[in-house]
Backbone as a ProteinNet text record, in pm:
[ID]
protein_1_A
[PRIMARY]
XXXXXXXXXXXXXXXXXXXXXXXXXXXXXXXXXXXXXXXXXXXXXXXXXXXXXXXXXXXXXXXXXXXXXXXXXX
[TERTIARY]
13081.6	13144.6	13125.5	13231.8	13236.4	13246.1	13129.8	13184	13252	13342.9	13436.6	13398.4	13399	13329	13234	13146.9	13050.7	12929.1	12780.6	12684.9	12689.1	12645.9	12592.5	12473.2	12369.4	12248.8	12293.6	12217.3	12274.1	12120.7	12070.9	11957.9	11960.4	11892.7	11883.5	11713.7	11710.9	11569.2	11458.1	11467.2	11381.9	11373	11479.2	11496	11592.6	11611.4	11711	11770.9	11874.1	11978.5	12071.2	12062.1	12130.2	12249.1	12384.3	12539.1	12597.3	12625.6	12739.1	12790.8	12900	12975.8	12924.8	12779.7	12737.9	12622.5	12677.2	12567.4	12666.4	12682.2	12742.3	12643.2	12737.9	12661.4	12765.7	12698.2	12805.5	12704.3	12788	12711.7	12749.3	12737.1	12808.5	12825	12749.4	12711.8	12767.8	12768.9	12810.6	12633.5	12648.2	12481	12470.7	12365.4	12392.6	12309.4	12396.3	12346.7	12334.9	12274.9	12315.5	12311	12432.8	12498.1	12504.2	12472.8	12478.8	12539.4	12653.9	12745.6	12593.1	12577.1	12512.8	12554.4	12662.8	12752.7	12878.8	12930.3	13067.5	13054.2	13216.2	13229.7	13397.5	13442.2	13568.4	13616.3	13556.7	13646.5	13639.9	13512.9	13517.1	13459.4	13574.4	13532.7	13503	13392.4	13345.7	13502.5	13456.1	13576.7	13509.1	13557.1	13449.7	13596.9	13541.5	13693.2	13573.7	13655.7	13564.5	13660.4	13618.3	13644	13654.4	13714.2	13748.6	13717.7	13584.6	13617.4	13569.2	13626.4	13589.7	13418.1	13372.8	13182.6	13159.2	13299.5	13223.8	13256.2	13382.1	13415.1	13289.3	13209.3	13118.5	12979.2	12985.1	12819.6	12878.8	13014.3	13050.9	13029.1	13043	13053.5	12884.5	12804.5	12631.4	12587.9	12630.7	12572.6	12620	12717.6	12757.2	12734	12636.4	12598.9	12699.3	12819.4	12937.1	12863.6	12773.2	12735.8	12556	12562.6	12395.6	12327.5	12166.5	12092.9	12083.3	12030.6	12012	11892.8	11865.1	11737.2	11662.6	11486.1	11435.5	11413	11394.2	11424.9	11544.2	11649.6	11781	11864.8
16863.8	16991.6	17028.8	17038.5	17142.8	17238.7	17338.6	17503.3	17520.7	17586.4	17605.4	17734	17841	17984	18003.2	18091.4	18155.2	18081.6	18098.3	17993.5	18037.8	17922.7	17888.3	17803.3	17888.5	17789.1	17768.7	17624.7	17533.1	17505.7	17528.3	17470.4	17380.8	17266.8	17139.8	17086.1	17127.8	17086.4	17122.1	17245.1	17370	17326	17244.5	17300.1	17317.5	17427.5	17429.9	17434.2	17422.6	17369.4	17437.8	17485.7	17541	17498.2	17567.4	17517.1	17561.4	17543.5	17650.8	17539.1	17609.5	17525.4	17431.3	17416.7	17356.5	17216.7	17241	17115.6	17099.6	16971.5	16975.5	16887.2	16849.9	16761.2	16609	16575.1	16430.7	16372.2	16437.7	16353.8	16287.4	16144.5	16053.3	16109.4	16199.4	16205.6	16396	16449.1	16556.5	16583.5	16680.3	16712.1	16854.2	16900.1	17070.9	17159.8	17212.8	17329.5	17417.5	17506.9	17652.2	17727	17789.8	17793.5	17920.2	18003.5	18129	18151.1	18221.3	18264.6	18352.3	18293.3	18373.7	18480.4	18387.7	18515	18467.5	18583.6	18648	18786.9	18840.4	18991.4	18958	19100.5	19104.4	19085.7	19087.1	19050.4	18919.1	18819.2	18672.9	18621.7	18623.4	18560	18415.3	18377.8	18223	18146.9	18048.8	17940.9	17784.9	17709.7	17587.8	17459.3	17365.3	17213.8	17172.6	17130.6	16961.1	16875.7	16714.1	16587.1	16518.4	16429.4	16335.8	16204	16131.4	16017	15898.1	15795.6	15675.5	15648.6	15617.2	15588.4	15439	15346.4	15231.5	15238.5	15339.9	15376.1	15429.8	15556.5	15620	15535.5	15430.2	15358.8	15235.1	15236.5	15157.4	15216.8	15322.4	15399.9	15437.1	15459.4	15484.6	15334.5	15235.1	15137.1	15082.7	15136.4	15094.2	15198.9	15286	15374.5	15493.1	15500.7	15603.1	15749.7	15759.8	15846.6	15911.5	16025.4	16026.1	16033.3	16007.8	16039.7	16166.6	16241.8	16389.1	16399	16568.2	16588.8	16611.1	16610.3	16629.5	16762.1	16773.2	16948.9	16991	16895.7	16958.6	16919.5
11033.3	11055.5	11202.1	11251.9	11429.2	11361.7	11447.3	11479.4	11599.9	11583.6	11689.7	11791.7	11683.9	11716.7	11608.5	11681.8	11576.9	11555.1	11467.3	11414.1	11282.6	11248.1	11038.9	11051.4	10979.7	10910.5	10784	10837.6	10655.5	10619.5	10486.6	10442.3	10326.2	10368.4	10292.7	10231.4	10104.1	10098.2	10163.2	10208.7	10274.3	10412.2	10472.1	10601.7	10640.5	10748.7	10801.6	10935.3	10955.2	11057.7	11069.2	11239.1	11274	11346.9	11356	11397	11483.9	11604.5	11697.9	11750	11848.2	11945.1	11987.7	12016.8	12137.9	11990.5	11868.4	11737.6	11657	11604.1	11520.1	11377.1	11221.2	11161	11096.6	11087.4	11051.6	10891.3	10795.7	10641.7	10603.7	10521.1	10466.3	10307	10286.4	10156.3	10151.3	10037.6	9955	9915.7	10004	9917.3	9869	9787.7	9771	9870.9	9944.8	10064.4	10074.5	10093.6	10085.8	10254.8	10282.9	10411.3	10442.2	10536.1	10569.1	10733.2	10732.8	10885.9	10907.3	11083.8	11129.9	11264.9	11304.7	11415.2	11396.7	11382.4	11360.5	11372.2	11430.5	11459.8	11400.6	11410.4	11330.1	11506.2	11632.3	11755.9	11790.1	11706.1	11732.8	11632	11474.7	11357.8	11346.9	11284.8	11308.9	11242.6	11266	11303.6	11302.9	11167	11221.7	11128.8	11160.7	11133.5	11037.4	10943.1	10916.2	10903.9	10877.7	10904.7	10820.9	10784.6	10673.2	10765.1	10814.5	10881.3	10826.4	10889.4	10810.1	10876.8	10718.4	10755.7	10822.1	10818.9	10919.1	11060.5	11068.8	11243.1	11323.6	11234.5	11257.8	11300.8	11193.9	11214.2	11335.6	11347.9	11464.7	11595.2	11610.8	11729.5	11728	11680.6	11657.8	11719.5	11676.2	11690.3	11823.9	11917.5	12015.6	12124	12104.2	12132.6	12221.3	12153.8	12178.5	12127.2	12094.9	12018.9	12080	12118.7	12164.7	12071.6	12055.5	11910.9	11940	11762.7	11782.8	11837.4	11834	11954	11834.6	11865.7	11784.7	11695.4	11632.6	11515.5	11550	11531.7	11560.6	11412
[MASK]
++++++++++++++++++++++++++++++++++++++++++++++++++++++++++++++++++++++++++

C-alpha cells in the first residue's frame, strides 16, 4: 500500500507500523490487521493506492537490489 496523502497505523500482532508519503508496505500474504487513519482533515483527506503485483517481479527486483532494505523499526 502507498499513502499518497495523509498517515495510517496498521497493527499486526501487537506491533505497529506506521504509513505516510514518505513508507510504504509490500505483503505477499492477506493477513488480519487492524488499521487506524491517523492524519486527515476534511482540507487534506488521506488518500492511499494499493497494488496487485506479481510476487516473482518483486523478489526479482529485492534480489537485484532495485529495492532498498527497510530501516530498522520501520
Amino acid at each position: 500500500m502507498v499513502v499518497a496523502r495523509g498517515k495510517k497505523e496498521v497493527q499486526h500482532a501487537g506491533v505497529t507500523h506506521r504509513y505516510d508519503p514518505a513508507h510504504y508496505v509490500i505483503s505477499a500474504l492477506d493477513l488480519p490487521l487492524l488499521c487506524r487513519i491517523t492524519g486527515a482533515s476534511s482540507r487534506s483527506p488521506y488518500l492511499a493506492l494499493r497494488f496487485r503485483l506479481d510476487p516473482l517481479v518483486v523478489g526479482e527486483l529485492l534480489a537485484a537490489g532495485a529495492c532498498p532494505p527497510p530501516l530498522a523499526g520501520d
